[in-house]
Tab-separated table of C-alpha atoms in Angstrom:
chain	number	residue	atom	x	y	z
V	259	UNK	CA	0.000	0.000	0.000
V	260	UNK	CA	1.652	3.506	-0.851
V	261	UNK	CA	1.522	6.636	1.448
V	262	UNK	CA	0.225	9.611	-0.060
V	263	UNK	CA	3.619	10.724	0.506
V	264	UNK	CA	5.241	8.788	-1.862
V	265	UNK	CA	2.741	9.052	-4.625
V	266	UNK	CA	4.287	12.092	-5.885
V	267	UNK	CA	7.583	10.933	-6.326
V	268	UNK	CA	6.380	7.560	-8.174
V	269	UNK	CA	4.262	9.526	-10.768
V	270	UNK	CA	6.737	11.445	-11.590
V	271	UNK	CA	8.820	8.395	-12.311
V	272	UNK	CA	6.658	6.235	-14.052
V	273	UNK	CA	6.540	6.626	-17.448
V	274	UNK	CA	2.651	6.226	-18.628
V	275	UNK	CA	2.714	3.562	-21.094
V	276	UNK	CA	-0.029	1.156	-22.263
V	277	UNK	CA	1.068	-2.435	-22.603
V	278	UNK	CA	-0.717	-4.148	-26.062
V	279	UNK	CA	-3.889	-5.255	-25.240
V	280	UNK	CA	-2.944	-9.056	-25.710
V	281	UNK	CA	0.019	-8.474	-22.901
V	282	UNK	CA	-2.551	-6.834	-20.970
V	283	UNK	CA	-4.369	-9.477	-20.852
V	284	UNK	CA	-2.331	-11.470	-19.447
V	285	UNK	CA	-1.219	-9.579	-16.879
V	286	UNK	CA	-2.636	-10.253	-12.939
V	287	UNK	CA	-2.169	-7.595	-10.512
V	288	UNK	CA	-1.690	-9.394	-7.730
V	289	UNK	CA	-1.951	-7.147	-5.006
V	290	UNK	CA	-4.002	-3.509	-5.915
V	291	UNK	CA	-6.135	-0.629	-4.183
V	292	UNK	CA	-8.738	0.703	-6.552
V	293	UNK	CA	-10.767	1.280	-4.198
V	294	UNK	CA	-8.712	4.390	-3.360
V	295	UNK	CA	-9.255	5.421	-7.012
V	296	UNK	CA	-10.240	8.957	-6.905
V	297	UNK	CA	-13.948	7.585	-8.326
V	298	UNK	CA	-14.325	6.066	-5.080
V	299	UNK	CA	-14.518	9.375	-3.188
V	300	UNK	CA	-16.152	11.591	-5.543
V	301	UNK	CA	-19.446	9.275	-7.078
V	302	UNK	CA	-22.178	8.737	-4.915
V	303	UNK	CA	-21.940	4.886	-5.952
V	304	UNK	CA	-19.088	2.874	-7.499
V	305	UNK	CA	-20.387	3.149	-11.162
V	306	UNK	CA	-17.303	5.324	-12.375
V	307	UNK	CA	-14.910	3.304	-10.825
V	308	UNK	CA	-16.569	0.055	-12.049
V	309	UNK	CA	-16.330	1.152	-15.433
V	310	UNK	CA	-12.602	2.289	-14.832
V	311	UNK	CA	-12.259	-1.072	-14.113
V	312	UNK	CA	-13.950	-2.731	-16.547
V	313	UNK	CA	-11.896	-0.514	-19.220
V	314	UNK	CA	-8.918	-1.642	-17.623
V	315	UNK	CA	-7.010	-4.159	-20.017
V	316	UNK	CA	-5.492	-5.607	-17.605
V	317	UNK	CA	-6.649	-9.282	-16.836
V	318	UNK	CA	-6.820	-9.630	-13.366
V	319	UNK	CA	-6.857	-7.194	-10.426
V	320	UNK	CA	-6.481	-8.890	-6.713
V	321	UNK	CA	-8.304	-5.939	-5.037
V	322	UNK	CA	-6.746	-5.553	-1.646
V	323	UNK	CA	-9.176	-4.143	1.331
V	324	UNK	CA	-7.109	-2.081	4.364
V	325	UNK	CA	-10.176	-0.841	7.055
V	326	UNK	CA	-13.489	-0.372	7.738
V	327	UNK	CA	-14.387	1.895	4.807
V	328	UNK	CA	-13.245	-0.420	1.986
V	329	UNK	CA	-14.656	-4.016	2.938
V	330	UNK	CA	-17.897	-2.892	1.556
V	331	UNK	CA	-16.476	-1.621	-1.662
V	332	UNK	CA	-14.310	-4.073	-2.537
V	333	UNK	CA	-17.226	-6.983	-1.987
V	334	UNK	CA	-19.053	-4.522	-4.721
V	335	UNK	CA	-16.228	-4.541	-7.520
V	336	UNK	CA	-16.069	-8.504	-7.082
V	337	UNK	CA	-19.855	-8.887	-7.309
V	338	UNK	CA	-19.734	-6.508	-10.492
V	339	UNK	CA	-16.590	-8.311	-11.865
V	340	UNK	CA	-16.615	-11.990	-10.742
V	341	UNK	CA	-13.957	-12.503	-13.574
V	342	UNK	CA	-12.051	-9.941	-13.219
V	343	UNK	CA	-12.015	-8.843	-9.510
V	344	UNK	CA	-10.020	-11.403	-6.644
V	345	UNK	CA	-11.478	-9.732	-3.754
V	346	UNK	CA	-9.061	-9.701	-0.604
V	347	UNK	CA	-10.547	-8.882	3.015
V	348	UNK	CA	-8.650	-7.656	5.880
V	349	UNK	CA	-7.326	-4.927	8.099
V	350	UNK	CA	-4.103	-3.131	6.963
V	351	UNK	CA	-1.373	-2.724	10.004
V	352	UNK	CA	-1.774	1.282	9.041
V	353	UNK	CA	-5.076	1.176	10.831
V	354	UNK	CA	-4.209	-1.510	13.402
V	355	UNK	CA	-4.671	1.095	15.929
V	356	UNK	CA	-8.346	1.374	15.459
V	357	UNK	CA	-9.168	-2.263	16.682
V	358	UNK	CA	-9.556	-3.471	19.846
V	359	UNK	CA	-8.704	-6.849	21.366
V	360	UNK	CA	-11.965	-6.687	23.503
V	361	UNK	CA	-15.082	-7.667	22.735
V	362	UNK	CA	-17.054	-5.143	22.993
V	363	UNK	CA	-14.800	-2.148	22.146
V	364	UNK	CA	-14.556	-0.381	25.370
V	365	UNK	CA	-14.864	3.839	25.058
V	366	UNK	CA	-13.000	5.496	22.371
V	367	UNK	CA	-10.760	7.066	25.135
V	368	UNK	CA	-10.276	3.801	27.345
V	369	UNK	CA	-9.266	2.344	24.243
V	370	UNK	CA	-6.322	4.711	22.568
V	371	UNK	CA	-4.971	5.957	26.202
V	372	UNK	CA	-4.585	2.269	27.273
V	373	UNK	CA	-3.086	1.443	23.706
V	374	UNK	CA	-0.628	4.121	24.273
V	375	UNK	CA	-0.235	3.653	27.420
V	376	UNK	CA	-1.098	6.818	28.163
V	377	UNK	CA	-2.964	8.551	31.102
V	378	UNK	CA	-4.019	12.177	31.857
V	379	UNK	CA	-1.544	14.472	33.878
V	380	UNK	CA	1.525	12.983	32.426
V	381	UNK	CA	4.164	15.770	32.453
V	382	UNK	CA	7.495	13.471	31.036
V	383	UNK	CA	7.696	12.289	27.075
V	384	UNK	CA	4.576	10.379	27.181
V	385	UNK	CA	2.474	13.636	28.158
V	386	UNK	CA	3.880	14.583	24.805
V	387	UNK	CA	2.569	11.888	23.225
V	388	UNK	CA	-0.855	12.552	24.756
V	389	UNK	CA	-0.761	16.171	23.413
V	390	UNK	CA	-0.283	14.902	20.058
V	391	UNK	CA	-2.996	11.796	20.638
V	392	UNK	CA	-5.352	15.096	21.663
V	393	UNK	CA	-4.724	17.126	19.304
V	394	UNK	CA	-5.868	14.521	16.567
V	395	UNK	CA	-8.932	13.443	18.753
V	396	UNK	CA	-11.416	14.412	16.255
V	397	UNK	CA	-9.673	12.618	13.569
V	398	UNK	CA	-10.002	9.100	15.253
V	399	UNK	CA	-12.849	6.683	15.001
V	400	UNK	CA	-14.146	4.911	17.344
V	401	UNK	CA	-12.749	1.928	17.782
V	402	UNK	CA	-13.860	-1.712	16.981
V	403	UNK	CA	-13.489	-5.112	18.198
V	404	UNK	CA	-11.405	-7.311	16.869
V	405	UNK	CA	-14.031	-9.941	16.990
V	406	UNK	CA	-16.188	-7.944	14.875
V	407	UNK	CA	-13.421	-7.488	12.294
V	408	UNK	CA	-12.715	-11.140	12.046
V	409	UNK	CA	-16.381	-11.969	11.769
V	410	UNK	CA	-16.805	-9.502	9.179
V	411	UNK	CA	-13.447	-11.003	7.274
V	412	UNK	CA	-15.388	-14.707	7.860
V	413	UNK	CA	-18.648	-13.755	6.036
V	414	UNK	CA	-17.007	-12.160	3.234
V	415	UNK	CA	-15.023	-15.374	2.870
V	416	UNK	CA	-18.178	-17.471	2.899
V	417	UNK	CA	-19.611	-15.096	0.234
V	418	UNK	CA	-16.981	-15.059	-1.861
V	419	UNK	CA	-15.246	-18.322	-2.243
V	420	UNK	CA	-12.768	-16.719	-4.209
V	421	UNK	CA	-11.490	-14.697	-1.906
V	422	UNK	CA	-7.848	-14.222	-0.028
V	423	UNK	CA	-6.830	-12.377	3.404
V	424	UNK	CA	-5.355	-8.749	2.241
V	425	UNK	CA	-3.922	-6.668	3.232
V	426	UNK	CA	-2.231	-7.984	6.065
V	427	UNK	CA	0.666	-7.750	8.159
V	428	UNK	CA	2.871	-6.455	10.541
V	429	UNK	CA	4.983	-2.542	10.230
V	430	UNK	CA	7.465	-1.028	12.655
V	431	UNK	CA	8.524	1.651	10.646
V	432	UNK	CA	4.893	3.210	10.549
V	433	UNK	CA	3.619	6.248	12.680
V	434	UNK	CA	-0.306	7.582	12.495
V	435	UNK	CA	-0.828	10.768	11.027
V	436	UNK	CA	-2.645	13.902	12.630
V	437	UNK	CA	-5.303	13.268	9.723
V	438	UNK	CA	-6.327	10.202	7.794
V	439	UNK	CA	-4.473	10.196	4.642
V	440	UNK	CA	-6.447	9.560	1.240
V	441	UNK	CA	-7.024	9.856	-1.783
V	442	UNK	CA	-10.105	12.115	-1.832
V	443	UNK	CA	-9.710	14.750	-4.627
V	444	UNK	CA	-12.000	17.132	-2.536
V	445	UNK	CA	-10.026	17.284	0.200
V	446	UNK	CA	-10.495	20.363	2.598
V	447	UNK	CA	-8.428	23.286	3.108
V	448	UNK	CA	-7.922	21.867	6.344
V	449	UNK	CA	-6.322	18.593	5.495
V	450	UNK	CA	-4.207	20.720	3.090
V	451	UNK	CA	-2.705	22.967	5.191
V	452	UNK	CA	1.174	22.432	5.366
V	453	UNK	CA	1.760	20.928	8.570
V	454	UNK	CA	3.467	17.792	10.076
V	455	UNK	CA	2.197	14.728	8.841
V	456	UNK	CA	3.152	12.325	11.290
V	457	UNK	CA	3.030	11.909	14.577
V	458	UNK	CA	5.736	9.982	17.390
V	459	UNK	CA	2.521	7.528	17.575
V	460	UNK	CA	2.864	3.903	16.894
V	461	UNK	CA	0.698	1.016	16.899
V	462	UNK	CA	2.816	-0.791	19.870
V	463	UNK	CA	4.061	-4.690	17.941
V	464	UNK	CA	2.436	-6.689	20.418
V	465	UNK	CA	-1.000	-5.381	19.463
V	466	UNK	CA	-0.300	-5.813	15.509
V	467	UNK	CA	0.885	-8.938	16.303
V	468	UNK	CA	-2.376	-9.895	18.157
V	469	UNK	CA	-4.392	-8.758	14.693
V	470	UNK	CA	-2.352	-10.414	12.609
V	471	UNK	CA	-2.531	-13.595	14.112
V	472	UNK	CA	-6.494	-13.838	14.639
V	473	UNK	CA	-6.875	-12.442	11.192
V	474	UNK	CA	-4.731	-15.293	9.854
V	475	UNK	CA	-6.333	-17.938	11.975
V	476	UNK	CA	-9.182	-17.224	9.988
V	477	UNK	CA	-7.755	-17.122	7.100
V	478	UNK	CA	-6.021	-20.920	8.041
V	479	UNK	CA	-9.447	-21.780	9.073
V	480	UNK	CA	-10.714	-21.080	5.577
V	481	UNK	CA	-8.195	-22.365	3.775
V	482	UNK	CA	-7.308	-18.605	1.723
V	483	UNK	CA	-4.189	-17.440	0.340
V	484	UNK	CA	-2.328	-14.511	2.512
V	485	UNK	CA	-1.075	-10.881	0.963
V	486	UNK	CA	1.425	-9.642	3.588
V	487	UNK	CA	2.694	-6.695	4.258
V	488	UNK	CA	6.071	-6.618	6.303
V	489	UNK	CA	8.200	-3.368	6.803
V	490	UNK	CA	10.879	-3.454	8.971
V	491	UNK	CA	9.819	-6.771	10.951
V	492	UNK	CA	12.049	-9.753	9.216
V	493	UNK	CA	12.523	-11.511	11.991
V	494	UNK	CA	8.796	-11.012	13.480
V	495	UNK	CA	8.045	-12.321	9.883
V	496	UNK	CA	10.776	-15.214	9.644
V	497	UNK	CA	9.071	-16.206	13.662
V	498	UNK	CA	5.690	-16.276	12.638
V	499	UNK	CA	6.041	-18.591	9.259
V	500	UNK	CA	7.932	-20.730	11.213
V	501	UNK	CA	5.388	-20.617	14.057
V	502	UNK	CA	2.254	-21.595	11.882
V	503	UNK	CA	4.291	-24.226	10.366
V	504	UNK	CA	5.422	-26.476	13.548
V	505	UNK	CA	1.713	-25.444	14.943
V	506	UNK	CA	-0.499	-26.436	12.196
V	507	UNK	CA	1.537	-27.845	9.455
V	508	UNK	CA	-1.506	-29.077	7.598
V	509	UNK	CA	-3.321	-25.703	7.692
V	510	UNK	CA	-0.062	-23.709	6.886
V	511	UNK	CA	0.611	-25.684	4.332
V	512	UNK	CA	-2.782	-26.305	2.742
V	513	UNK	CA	-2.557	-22.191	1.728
V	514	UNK	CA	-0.333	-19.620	0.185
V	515	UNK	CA	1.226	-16.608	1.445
V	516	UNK	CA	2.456	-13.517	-0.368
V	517	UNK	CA	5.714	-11.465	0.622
V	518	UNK	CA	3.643	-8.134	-0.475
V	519	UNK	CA	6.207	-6.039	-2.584
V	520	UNK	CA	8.569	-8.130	-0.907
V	521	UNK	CA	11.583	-5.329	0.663
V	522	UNK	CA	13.302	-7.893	2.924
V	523	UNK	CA	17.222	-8.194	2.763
V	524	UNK	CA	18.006	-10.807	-0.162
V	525	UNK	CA	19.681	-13.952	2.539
V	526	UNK	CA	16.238	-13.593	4.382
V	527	UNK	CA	14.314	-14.328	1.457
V	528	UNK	CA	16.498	-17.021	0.268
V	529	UNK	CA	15.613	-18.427	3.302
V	530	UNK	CA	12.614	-18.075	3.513
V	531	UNK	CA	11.766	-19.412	0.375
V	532	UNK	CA	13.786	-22.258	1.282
V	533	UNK	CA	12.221	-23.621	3.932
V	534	UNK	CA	8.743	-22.618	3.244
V	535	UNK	CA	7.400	-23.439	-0.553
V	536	UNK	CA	4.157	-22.264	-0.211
V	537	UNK	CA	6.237	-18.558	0.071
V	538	UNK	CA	5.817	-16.420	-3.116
V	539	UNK	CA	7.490	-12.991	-3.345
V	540	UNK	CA	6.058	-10.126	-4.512
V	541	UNK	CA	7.178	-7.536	-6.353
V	542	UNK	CA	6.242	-4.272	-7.962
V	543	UNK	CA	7.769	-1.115	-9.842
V	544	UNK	CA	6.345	1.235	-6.945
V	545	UNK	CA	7.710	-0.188	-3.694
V	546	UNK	CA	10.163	-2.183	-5.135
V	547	UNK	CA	11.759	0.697	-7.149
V	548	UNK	CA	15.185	0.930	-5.297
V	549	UNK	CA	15.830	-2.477	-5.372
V	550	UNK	CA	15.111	-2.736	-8.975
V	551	UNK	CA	17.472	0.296	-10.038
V	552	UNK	CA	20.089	-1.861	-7.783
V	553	UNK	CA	19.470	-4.686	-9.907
V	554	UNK	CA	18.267	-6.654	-6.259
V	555	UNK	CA	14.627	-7.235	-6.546
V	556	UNK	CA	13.995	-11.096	-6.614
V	557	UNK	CA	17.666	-11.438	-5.828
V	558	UNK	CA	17.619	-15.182	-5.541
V	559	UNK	CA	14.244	-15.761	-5.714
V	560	UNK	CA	13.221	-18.739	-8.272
V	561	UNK	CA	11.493	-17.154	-10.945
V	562	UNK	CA	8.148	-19.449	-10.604
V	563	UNK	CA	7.666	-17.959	-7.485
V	564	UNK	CA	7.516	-14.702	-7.857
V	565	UNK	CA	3.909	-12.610	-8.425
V	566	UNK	CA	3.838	-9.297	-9.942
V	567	UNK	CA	1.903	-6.463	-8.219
V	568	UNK	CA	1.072	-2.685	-8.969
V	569	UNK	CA	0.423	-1.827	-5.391
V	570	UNK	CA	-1.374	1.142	-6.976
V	571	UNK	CA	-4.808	2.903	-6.895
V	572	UNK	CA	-5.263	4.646	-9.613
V	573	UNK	CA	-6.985	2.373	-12.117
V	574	UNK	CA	-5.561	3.929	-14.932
V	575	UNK	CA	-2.171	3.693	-14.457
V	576	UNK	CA	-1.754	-0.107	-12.997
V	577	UNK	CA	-1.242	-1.158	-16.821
V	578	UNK	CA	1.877	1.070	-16.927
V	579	UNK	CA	2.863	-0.265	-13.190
V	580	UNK	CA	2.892	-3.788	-14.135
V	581	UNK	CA	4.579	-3.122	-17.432
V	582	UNK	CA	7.328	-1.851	-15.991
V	583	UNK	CA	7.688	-4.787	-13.289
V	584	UNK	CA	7.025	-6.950	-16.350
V	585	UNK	CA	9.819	-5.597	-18.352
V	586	UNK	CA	12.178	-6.020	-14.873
V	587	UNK	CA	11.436	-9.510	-14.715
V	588	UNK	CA	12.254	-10.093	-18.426
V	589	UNK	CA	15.396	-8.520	-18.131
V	590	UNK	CA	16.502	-10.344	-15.096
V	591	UNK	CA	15.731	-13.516	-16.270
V	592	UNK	CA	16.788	-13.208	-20.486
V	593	UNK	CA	12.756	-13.462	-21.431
V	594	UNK	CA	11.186	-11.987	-24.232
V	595	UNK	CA	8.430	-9.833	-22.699
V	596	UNK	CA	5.539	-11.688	-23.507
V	597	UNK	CA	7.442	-14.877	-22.187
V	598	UNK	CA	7.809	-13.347	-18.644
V	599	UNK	CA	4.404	-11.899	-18.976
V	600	UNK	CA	3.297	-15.878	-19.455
V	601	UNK	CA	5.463	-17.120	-16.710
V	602	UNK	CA	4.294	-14.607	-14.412
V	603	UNK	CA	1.152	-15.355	-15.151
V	604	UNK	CA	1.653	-19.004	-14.590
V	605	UNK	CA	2.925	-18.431	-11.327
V	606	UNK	CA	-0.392	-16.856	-10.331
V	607	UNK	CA	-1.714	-19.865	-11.389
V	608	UNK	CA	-0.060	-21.947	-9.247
V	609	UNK	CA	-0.176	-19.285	-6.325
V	610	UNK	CA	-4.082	-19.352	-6.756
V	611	UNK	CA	-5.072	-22.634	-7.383
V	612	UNK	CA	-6.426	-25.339	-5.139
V	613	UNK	CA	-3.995	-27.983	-5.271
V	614	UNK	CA	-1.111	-27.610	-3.331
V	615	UNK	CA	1.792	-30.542	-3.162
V	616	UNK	CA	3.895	-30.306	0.122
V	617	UNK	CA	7.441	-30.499	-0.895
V	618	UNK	CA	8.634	-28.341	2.123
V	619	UNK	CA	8.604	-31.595	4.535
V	620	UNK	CA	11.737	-32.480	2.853
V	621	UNK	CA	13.489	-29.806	4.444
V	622	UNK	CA	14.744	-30.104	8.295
V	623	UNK	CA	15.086	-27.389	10.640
């Protein structure tokens, strides 16, 4: 998922080209956010977007879902596009803040004081951090039980059989902003002005931790492929595959699991993919950009498991997004265009399909 931050710099660098039509086609975007399109904030309904997506050439989009305002929506685009749409339900770490592990959701200010760990009087650092928490009161929403979210995530799943867990994950690097960012071309004034972002506020790792895992459990429970997101947190991330694997072998290995836009150092990922075959990496020309100017992305990485993503929002320009990562790919591994385009495809394929055989026994701890 990009910051609004960074979406400046990435137009600017992406050159807008259309792929043919019959590379389009086969291209999947395996992890996307249209539903932070600007058509989702400015039509009443989701009939603009919807025909944005439609349009699209592009042959697949894995719609990825981050909080409580895009569940709804991206159910929508899959029921309008059952062939073209993967729906994906889950809660983004971003917003990890805004669930509760009790059931019910206590007060709004029980809730983000005692996530905190903050209380009122404090005069040392954390009284700074309660000025700041304050200050962006208004901005917060009320907070929601994590039972509710994973109930929501369970009867989307038994609507749409279809469907994976997305986006997921765990991020240390993150801190909440004074104001929501979006993508809402009417923004106010307000949410304009030119003013700090961030805040020293983070989401404390035990508590995304806690998400993650009861999101996934559902997710095992169902028997749906995983898009995860993982920013500074290797070793939580190296831990927890290796957790659900000696705990539930079976489950674990009966689904698949994305490395979303995969940033991890390249001996992490070799390892990873190693020891855990289900593992794909993926990669796009947004996130990924450093490492593919460095020549780095999917370092080591075999090339049938790699899955090629956008990570964008703009409908329009995920054809040009995925033809760049397409090109990358070619070049790394000595492929025409439309043959990586083909085996990048076919590793979607595989990622996605029902069958799984579990070659990863063979390997000992």
């Amino acid at each position: 998922m990009c910051a609004g931050g960074s979406e400046t710099s990435m137009q600017a660098d992406l050159t807008v080209e259309e792929p043919p039509e019959a590379l389009a086609e086969l291209f999947v975007d395996s992890h996307c956010h249209p539903t932070d399109d600007p058509a989702a904030y400015t039509e009443a309904n989701l009939d603009e977007l919807s025909r944005r997506i439609q349009d699209s050439a592009v042959g697949k989009l894995v719609c990825m879902s981050t909080n409580a305002r895009d569940q709804k929506l991206v159910a929508e685009l899959a029921s309008r596009h059952p062939l073209k749409v993967v729906p994906c339900f889950g809660w983004h770490p971003w917003f990890a803040h805004q669930i509760s592990l009790s059931d019910p959701a206590p007060s709004k200010r029980d809730h983000y004081y005692q996530l905190f760990g903050l209380s009122d009087g404090q005069v040392d650092d954390r009284g700074d951090l309660r000025i700041e928490l304050d200050s962006m009161w208004d901005h917060l929403p009320d907070p929601i039980s994590l039972r509710d979210v994973c109930d929501e995530i369970e009867g989307n799943f038994e609507r749409f059989p279809n469907a994976l867990l997305g986006e997921v994950g765990i991020d240390r690097a993150f801190r909440i902003p004074r104001r929501a960012w979006n993508y809402d071309p009417q923004k106010t004034a307000e949410d304009k002005a030119d003013q700090p972002r961030l805040t020293r506020l983070k989401t404390p790792q035990a508590h995304q931790m806690s998400i993650l895992r009861a999101q996934i459990e559902v997710a095992l429970r169902f028997k749906r492929n995983i898009s995860l997101h993982s920013v500074q947190a290797a070793g939580l991330t190296v831990d927890l595959l290796s957790s659900l694997r000696n705990t539930d072998l079976a489950s674990f290995g009966a689904i698949r699991l994305s490395l979303h836009s995969c940033t991890m150092d390249t001996n992490v990922v070799k390892s990873i993919a190693k020891k855990h075959a289900n593992v794909y990496v993926g990669f796009s020309s947004t996130i990924n950009r450093k490492q593919i100017l460095q020549k780095e992305c999917l370092a080591g990485v075999d090339r049938t498991r790699a899955l090629m993503e956008s990570d964008h929002h703009t409908v329009r320009n995920i054809p040009a997004c995925l033809l760049q990562a397409s090109r990358y790919f070619a070049d790394l591994h000595g492929l025409s265009l439309e043959a990586a385009a083909q085996q990048l495809r076919s590793n979607w394929n595989a990622f996605y399909s029902s069958t799984y055989c579990q070659d990863q026994d063979s390997d000992t701890d």
